[in-house]
Short mmCIF file of C-alpha atoms and ligand atoms in Angstrom, two decimals:
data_model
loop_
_atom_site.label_atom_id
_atom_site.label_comp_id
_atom_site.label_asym_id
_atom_site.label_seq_id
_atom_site.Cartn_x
_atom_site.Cartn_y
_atom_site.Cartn_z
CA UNK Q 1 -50.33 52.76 1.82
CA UNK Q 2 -51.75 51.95 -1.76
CA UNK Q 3 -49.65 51.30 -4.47
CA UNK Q 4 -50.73 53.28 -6.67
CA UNK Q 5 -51.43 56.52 -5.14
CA UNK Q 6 -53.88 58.96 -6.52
CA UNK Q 7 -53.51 62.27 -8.21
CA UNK Q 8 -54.47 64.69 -5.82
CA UNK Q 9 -52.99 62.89 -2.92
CA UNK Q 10 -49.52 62.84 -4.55
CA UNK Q 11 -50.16 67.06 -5.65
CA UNK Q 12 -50.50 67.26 -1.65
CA UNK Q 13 -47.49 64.51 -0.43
CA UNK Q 14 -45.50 66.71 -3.29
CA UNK Q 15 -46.56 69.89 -1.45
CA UNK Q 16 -46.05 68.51 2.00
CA UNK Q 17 -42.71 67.48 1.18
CA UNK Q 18 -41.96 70.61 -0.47
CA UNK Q 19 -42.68 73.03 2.48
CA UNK Q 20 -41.11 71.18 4.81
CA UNK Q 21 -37.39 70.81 3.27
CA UNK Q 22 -38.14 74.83 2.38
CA UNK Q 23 -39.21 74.91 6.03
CA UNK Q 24 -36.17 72.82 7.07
CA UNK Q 25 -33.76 74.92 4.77
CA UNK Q 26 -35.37 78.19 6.85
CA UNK Q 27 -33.86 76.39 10.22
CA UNK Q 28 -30.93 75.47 8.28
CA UNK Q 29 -29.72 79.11 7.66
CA UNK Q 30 -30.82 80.54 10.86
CA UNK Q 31 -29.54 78.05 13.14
CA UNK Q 32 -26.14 76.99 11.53
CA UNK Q 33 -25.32 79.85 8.92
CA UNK Q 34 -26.41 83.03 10.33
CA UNK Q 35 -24.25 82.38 13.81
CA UNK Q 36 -20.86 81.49 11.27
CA UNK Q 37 -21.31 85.01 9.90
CA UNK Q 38 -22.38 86.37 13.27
CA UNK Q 39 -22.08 84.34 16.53
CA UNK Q 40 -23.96 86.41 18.88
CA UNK Q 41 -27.27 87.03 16.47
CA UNK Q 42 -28.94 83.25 18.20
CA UNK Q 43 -28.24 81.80 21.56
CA UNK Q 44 -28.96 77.78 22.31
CA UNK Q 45 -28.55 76.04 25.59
CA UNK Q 46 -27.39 73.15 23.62
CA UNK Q 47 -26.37 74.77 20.05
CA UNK Q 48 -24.28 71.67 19.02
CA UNK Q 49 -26.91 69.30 19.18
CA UNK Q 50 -29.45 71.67 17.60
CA UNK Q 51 -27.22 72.25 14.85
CA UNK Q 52 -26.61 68.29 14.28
CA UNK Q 53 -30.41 67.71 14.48
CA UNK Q 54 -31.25 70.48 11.78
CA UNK Q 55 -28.59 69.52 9.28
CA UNK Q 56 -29.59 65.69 9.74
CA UNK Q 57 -33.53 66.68 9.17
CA UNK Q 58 -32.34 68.43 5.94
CA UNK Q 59 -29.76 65.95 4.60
CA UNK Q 60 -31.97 62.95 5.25
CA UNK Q 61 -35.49 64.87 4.05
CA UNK Q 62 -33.49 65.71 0.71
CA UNK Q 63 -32.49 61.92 0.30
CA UNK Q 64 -35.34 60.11 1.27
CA UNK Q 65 -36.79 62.66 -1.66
CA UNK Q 66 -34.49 61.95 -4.21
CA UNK Q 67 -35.38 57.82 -3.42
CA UNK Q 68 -38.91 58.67 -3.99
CA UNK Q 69 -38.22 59.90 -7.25
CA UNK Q 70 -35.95 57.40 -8.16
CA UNK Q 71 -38.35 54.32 -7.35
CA UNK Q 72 -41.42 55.86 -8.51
CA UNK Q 73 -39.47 56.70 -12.06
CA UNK Q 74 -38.46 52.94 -11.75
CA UNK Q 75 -42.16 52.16 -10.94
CA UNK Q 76 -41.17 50.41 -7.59
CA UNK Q 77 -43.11 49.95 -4.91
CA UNK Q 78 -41.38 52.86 -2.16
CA UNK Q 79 -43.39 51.97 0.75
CA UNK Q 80 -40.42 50.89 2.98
CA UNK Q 81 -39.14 54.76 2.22
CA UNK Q 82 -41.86 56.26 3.57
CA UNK Q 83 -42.00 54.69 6.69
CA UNK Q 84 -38.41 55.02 7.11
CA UNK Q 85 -39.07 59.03 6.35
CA UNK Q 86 -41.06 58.93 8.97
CA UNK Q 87 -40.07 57.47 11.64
CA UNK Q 88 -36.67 59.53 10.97
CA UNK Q 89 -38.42 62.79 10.67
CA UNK Q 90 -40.83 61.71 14.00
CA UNK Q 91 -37.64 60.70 15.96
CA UNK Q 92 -35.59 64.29 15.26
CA UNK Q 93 -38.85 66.02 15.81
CA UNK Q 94 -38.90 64.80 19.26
CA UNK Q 95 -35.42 65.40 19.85
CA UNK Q 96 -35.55 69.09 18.15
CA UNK Q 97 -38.39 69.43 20.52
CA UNK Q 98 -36.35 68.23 23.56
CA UNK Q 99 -33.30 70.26 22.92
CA UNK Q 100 -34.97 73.28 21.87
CA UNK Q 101 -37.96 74.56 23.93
CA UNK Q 102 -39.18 71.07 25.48
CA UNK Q 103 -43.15 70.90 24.99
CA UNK Q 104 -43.28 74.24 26.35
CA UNK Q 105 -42.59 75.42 23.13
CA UNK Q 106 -44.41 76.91 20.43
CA UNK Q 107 -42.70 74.13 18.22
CA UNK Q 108 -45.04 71.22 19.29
CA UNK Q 109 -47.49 72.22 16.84
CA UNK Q 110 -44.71 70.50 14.24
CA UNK Q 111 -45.92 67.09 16.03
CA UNK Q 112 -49.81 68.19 14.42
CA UNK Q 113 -48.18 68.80 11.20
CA UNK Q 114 -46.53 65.79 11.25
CA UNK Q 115 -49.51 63.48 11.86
CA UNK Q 116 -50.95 65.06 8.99
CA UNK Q 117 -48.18 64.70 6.76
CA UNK Q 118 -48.57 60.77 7.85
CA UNK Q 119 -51.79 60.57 6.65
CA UNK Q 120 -51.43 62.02 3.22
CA UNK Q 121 -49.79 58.40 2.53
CA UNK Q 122 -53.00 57.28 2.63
CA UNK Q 123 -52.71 55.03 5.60
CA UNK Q 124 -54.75 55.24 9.38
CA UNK Q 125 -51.25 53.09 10.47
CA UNK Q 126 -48.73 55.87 10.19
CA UNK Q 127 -51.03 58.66 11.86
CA UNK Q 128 -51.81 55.79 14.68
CA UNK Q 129 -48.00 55.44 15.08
CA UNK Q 130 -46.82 58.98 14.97
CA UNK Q 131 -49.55 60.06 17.51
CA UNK Q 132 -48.51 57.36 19.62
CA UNK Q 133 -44.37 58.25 19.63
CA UNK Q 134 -45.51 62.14 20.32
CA UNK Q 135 -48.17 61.13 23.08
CA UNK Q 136 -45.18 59.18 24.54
CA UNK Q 137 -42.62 61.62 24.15
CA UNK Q 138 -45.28 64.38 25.05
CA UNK Q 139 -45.89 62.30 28.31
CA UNK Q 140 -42.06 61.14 29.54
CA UNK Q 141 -40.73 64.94 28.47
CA UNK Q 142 -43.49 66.36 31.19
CA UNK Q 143 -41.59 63.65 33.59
CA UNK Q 144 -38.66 64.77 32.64
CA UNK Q 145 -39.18 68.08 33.54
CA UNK Q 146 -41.04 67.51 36.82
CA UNK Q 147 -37.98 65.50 37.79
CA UNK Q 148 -35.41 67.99 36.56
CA UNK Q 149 -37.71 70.60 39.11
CA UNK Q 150 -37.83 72.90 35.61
CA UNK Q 151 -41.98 73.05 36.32
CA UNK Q 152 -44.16 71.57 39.39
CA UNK Q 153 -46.55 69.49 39.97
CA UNK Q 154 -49.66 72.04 39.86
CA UNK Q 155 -53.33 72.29 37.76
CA UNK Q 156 -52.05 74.75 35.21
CA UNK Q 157 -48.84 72.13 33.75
CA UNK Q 158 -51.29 69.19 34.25
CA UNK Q 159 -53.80 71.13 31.65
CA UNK Q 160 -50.92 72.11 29.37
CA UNK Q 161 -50.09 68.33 28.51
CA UNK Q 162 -53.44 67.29 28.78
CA UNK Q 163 -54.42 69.71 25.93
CA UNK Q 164 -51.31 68.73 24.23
CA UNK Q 165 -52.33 65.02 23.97
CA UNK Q 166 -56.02 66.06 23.40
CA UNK Q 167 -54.96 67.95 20.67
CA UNK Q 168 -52.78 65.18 18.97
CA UNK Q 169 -55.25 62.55 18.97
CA UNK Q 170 -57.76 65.40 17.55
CA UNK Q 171 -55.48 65.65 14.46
CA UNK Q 172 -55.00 62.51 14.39
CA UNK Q 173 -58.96 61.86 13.60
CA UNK Q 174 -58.74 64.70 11.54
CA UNK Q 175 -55.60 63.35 9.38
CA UNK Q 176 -57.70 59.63 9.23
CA UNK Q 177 -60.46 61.39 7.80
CA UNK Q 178 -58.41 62.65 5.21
CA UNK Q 179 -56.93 59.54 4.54
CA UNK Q 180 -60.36 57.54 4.45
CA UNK Q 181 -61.59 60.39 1.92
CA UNK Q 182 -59.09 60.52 -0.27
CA UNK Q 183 -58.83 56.60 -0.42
CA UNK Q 184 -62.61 56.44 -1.44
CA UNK Q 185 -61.97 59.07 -3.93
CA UNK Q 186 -59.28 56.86 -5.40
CA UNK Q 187 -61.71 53.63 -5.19
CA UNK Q 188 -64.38 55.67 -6.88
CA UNK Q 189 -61.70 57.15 -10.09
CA UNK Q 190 -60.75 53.30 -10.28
CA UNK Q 191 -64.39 52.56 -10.55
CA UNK Q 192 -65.35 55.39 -12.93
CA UNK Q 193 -62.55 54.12 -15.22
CA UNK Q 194 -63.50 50.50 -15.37
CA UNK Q 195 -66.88 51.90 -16.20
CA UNK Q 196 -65.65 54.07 -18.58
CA UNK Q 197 -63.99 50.67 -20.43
CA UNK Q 198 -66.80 48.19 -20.01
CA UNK Q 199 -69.04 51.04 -21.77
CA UNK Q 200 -67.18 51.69 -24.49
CA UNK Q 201 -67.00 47.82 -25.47
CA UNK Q 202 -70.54 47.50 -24.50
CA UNK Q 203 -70.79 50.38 -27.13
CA UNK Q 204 -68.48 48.67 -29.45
CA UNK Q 205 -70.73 45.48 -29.73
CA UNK Q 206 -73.49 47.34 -29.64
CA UNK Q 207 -72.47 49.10 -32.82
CA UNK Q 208 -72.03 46.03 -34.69
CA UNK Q 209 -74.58 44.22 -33.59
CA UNK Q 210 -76.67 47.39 -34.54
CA UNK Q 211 -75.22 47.04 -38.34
CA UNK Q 212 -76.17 43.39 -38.37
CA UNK Q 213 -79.53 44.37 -37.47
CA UNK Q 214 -79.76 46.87 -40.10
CA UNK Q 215 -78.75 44.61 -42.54
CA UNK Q 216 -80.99 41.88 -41.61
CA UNK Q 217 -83.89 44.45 -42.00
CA UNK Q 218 -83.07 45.71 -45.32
CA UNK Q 219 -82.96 42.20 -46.39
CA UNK Q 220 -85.92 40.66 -44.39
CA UNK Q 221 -87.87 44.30 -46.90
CA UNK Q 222 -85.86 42.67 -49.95
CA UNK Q 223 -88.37 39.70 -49.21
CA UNK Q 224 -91.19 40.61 -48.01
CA UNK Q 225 -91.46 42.47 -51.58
CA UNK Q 226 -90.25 40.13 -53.69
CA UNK Q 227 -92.85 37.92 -51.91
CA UNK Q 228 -95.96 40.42 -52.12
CA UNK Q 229 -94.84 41.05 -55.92
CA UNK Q 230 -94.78 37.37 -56.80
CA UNK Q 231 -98.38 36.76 -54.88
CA UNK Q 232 -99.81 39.77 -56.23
CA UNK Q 233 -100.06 38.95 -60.07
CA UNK Q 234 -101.48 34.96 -59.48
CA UNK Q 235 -104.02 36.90 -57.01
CA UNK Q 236 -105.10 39.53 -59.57
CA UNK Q 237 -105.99 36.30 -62.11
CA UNK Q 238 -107.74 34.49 -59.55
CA UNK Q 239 -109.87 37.92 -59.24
CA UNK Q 240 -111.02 38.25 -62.92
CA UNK Q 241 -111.58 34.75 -62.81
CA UNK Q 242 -113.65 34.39 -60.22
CA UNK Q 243 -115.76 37.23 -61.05
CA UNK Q 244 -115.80 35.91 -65.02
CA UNK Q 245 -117.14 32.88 -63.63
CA UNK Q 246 -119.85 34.85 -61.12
CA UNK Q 247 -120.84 36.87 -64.42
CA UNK Q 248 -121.64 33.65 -66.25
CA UNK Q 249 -118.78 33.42 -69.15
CA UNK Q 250 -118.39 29.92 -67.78
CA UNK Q 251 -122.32 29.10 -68.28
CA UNK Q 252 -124.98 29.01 -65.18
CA UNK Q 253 -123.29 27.74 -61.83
CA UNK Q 254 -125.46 26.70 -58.81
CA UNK Q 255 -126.71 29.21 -56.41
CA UNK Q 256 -124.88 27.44 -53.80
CA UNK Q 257 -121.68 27.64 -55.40
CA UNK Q 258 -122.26 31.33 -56.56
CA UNK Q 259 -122.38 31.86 -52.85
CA UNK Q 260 -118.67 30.50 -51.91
CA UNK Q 261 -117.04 32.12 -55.02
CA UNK Q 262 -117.99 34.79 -53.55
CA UNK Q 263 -116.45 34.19 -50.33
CA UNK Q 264 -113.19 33.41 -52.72
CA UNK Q 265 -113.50 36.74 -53.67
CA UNK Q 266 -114.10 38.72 -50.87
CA UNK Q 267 -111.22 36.97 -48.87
CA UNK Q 268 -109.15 37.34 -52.57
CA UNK Q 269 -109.63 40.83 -52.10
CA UNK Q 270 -108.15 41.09 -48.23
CA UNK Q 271 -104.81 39.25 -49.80
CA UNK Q 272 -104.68 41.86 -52.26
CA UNK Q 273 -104.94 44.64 -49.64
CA UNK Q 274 -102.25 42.93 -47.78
CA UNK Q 275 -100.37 42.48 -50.46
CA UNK Q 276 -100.44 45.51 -51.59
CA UNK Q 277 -100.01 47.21 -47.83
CA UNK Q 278 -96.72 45.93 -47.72
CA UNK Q 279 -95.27 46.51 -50.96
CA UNK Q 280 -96.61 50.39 -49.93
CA UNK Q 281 -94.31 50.09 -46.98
CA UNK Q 282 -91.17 49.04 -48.36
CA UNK Q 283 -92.17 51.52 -51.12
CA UNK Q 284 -92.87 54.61 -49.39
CA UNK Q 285 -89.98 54.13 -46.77
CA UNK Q 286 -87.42 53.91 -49.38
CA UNK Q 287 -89.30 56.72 -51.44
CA UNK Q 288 -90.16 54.77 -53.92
CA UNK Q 289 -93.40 55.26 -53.89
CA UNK Q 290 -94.64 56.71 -57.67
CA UNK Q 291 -97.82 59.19 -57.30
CA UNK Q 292 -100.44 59.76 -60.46
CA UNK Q 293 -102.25 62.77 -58.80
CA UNK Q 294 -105.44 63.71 -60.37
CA UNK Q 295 -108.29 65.44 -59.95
CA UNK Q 296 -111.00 63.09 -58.48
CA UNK Q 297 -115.09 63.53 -56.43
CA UNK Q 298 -113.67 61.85 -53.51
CA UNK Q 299 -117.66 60.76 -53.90
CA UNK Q 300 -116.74 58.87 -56.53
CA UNK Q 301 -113.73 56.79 -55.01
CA UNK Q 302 -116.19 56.06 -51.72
CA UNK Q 303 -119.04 54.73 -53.67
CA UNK Q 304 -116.27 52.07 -55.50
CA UNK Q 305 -114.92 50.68 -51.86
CA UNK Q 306 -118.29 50.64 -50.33
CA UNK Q 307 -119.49 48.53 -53.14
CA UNK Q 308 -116.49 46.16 -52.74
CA UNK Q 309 -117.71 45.22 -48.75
CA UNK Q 310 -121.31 45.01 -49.08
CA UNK Q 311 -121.04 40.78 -49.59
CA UNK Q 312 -118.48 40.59 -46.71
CA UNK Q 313 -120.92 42.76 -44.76
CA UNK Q 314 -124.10 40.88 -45.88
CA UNK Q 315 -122.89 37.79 -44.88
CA UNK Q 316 -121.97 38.78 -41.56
CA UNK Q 317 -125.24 40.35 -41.23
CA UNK Q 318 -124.32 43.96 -40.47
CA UNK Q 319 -126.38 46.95 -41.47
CA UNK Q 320 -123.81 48.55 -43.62
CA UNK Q 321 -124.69 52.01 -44.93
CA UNK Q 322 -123.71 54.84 -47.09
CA UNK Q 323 -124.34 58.60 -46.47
CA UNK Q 324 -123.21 61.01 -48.95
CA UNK Q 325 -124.74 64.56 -49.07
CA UNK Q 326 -126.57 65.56 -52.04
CA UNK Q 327 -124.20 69.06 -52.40
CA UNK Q 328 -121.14 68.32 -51.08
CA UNK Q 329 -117.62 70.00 -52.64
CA UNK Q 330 -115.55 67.01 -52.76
CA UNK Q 331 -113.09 67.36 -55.40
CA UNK Q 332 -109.52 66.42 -54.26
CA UNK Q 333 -106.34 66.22 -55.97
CA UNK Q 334 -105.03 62.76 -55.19
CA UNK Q 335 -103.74 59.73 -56.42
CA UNK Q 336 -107.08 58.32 -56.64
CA UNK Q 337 -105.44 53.93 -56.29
CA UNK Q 338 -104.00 55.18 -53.17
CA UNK Q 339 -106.78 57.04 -51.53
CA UNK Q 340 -108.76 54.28 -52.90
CA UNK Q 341 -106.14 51.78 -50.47
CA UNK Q 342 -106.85 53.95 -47.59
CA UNK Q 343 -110.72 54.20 -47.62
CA UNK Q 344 -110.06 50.05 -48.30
CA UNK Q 345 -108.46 50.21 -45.36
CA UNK Q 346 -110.84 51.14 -43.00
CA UNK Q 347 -113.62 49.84 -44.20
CA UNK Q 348 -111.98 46.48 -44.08
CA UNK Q 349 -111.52 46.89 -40.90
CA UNK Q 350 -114.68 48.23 -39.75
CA UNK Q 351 -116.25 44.96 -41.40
CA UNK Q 352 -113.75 42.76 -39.92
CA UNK Q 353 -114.03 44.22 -36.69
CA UNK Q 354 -117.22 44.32 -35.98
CA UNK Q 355 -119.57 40.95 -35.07
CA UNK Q 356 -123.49 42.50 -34.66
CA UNK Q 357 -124.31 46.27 -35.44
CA UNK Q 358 -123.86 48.28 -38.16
CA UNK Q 359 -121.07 50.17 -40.62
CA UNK Q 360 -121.46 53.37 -41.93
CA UNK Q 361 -119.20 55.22 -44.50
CA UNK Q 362 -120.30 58.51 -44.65
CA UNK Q 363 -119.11 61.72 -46.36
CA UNK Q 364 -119.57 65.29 -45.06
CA UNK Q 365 -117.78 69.09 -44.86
CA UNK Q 366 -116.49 70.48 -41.53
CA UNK Q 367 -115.36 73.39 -42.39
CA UNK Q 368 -114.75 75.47 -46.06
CA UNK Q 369 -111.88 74.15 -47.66
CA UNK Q 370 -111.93 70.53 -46.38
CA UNK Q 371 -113.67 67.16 -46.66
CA UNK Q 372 -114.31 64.38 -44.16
CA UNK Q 373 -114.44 61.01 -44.04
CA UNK Q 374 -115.96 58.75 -41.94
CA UNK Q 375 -116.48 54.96 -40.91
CA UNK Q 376 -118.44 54.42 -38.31
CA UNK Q 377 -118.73 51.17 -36.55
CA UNK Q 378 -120.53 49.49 -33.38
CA UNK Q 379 -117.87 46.87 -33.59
CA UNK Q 380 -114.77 46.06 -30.18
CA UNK Q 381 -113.90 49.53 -29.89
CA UNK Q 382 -110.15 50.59 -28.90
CA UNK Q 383 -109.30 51.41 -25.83
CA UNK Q 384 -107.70 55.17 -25.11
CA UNK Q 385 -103.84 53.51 -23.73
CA UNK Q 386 -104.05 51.40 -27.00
CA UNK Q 387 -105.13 54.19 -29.84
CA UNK Q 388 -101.76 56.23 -29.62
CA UNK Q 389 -100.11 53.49 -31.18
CA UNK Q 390 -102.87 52.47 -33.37
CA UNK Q 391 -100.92 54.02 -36.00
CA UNK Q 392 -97.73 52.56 -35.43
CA UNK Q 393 -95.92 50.47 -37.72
CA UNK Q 394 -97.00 46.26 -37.29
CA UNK Q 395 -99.25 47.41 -33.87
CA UNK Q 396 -102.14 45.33 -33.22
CA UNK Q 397 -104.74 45.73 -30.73
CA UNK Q 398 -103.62 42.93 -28.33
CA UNK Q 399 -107.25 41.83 -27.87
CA UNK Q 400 -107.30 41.19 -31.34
CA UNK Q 401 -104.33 38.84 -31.91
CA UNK Q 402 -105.03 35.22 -32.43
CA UNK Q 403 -108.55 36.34 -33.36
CA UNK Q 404 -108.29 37.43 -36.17
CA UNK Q 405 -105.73 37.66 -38.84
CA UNK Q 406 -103.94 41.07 -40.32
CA UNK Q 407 -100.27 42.52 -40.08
CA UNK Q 408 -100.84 45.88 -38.38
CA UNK Q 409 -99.85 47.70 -41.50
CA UNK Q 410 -103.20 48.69 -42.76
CA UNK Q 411 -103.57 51.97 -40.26
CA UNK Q 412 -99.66 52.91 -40.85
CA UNK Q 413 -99.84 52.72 -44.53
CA UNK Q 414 -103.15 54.69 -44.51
CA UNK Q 415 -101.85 57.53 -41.94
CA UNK Q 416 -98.33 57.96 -44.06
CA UNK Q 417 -100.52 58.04 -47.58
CA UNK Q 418 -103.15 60.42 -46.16
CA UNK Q 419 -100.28 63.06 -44.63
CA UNK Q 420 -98.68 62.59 -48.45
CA UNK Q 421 -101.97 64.41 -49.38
CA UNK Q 422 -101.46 67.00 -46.96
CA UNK Q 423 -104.31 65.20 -44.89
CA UNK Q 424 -105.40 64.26 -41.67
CA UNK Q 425 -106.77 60.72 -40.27
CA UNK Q 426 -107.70 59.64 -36.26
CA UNK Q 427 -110.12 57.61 -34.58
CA UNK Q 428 -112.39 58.28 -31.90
CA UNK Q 429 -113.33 55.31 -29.73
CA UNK Q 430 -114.20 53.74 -26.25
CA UNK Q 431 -113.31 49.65 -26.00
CA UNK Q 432 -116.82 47.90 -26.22
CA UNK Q 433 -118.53 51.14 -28.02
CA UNK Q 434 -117.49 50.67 -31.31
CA UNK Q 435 -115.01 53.49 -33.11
CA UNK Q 436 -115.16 55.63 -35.68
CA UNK Q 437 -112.40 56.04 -37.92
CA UNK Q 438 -111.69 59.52 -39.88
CA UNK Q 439 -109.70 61.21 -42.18
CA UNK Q 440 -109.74 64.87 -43.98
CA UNK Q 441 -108.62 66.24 -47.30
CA UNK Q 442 -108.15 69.53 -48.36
CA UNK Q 443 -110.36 70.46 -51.32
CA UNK Q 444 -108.58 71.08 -55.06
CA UNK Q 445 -109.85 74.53 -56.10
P1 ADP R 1 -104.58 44.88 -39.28
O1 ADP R 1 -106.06 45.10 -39.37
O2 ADP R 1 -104.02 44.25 -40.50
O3 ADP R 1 -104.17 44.18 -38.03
P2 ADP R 1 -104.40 47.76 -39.16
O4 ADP R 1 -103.20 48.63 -39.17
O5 ADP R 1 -105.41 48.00 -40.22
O6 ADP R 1 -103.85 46.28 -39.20
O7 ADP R 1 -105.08 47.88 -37.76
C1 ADP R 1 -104.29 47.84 -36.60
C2 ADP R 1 -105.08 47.30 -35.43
O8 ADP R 1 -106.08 48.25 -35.07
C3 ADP R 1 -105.86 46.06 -35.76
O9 ADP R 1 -105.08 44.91 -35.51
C4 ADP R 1 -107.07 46.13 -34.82
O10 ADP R 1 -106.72 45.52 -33.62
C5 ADP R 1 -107.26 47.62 -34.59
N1 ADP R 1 -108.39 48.15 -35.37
C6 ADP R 1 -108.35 48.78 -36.56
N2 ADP R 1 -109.56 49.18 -36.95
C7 ADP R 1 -110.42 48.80 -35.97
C8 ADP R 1 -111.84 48.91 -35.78
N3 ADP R 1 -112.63 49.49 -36.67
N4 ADP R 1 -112.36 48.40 -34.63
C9 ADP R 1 -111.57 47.82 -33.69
N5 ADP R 1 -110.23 47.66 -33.83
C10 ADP R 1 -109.66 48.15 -34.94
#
């Protein structure tokens, strides 16, 4: 039997236990109080011995009870009562049987009750052993009987005890079955609750490991712009510099030298833009970000960027192209440095992206009310699995890594600044076909 024995099998031994001293006390008044008040109501063969054998079945049910409550209370392993109870209550079953009835009687069927009562302790031992005693008894009280010329010899008594037995060692199956269940159903509540613990101090870590995190991330943002704001004013000086030097306040400078200060410049300007991307990040995420909306030709802001890329484009020998429409109604309400970033944006990478081919910005209206963007390249092109996270925070095409350099923040910053202007930006784009990268503005009345 286990130790610790599970709820619903201890509702059932409580309920087994129950009915049968309320079943015992039934015997108890009908066999040894009603005959006091009347003697002829009940006549026994052997009346003495059937009394003895009820009152001991009460008396010894009642205290092997009253143990059971006293050990469990004392949380004490009761085993040794149980199989004690049993083999009592087995042993003055078969003599109750014997003395009143013999297996003729209707009273067998306590045997099948028994066996099951034997397997609510959660054992396949006590059924084994209390199907054996009543297969035995079943088998020498048959004998018995035979001898004692009571019944003969004949098909119709050989069929009664072979039924008999049959029908013990059915329950006894049955009563295993019960045991084996309700045994796995205790395994599986031990189970469930060691589960249940590990979880919730998996949880527990979890949670403060989680906080850590968090920390860490608000101060690895802390850094990263403190960082871009101490790199972005030395980076503005080299600019006007650079170009005070291309414009000739520093006297003539040779055509070959013209020619790398303006690669300074170009690849001054790509710090800048990262520079700038992530101080947008850390600004917009903790709403920080500060908007100067104004009215603006979104014309306007175009013609500025595209200007900015045609020496990065030149020198990488792309046809790079702008196409505005004459009448176009382009006036937005923005905040023209930011829109400015985002145009930047993909431009930049339109240019970067693309080796042989062309770049085209162009303008145009797709419908009343709104104004498109465009930047069309013949450059790597993005594959379909990889553009739904195009615009995901850090994401790089994986193709890309290694090759060239960037922080994935360009396309985030762009998509959260654009939707800020009640906007709309995507891509359309086939790896190897180049892409073309959009985004629409509503236009200010
Ligand atoms: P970054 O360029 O700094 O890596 P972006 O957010 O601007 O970050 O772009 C995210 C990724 O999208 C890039 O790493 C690149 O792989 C891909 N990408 C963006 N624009 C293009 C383009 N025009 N052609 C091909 N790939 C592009």
């Amino acid at each position: 039997m286990n130790r610790k024995i599970p709820l619903r099998a201890l509702e059932l031994q409580l309920l087994s236990s129950g009915s049968k001293i309320g079943v015992q006390l039934m015997w108890f008044v009908v066999i040894v109080i009603l005959p006091l008040i009347n003697p002829n109501i009940i006549q026994f063969h052997n009346p003495i011995s059937i009394k003895i054998n009820v009152l001991l079945a009460l008396a010894t049910s009642i205290l092997y009870e009253i143990l059971k409550v006293v050990y469990r209370k004392k949380g004490k392993d009761f085993r040794w009562v149980v199989t004690a109870q049993l083999l009592t209550s087995i042993i003055l079953l078969t003599w109750f049987l014997h003395v009143f009835g013999r297996i003729n009687g209707p009273f067998f069927v306590l045997y099948l009750l028994t066996i099951m009562e034997s397997a609510l302790n959660l054992s396949i031992f006590f059924p084994n052993v209390v199907v054996t005693i009543a297969a035995i008894a079943t088998v020498s009280e048959f004998i018995w009987l035979l001898y004692g010329g009571e019944i003969s010899l004949n098909l119709y008594s050989l069929l009664q005890v072979f039924i008999r037995i049959m029908s013990l060692f059915l329950m006894r199956s049955y009563g295993i079955s019960l045991a084996q269940k309700l045994i796995e159903v205790e395994k599986t509540r031990e189970l469930t609750q060691e589960y249940a613990k590990n979880l919730e101090s998996v949880k527990k870590e979890l949670e403060s490991a989680n906080i850590k995190l968090k920390e860490l991330d608000s101060q690895k943002d802390t850094f990263i712009s403190m960082a871009a704001h101490e790199l972005r004013a030395p980076m503005t000086a080299i600019k006007g510099y650079v170009s005070m030097i291309l414009e000739g306040d520093a006297g003539d400078i040779p055509e070959k030298a013209r020619g790398f200060l303006a690669d300074v410049d170009s690849i001054n300007d790509r710090l800048i833009r990262l520079v700038n991307n992530m101080l947008n990040v850390s600004r917009i995420e903790e709403g920080r970000m500060v908007f100067q909306n104004e009215y603006e030709q979104l014309t306007n802001i175009v013609r500025i960027v595209y200007s900015e890329f045609i020496p990065e484009a030149t020198r990488k020998g792309l046809e790079y192209k702008l196409d505005v429409p004459k009448k176009i109604r382009d006036k937005i309400f923005v905040d023209v440095d930011k829109i400015n970033e985002v145009i930047g944006n993909l431009v930049s990478n339109a240019v970067k992206y693309t080796d042989k081919g062309s770049v085209v910005v162009s303008l145009s209206q797709p419908q009343e009310g709104i104004v498109r963007l465009e930047v069309r390249d013949t450059g790597s092109g993005i594959s379909k699995d990889e553009q739904s996270k195009l615009f995901h925070k850090f994401y790089r095409v994986e193709s890309n890594v290694g090759k060239t350099t960037g922080t994935g923040l360009g396309l985030y910053i762009s998509k959260l600044l654009i939707e800020k202007f009640n906007g709309k930006i995507g891509l359309e784009s086939e790896a190897d076909k180049g892409s073309v990268f959009w985004f629409e503005l509503p236009v200010a009345s």
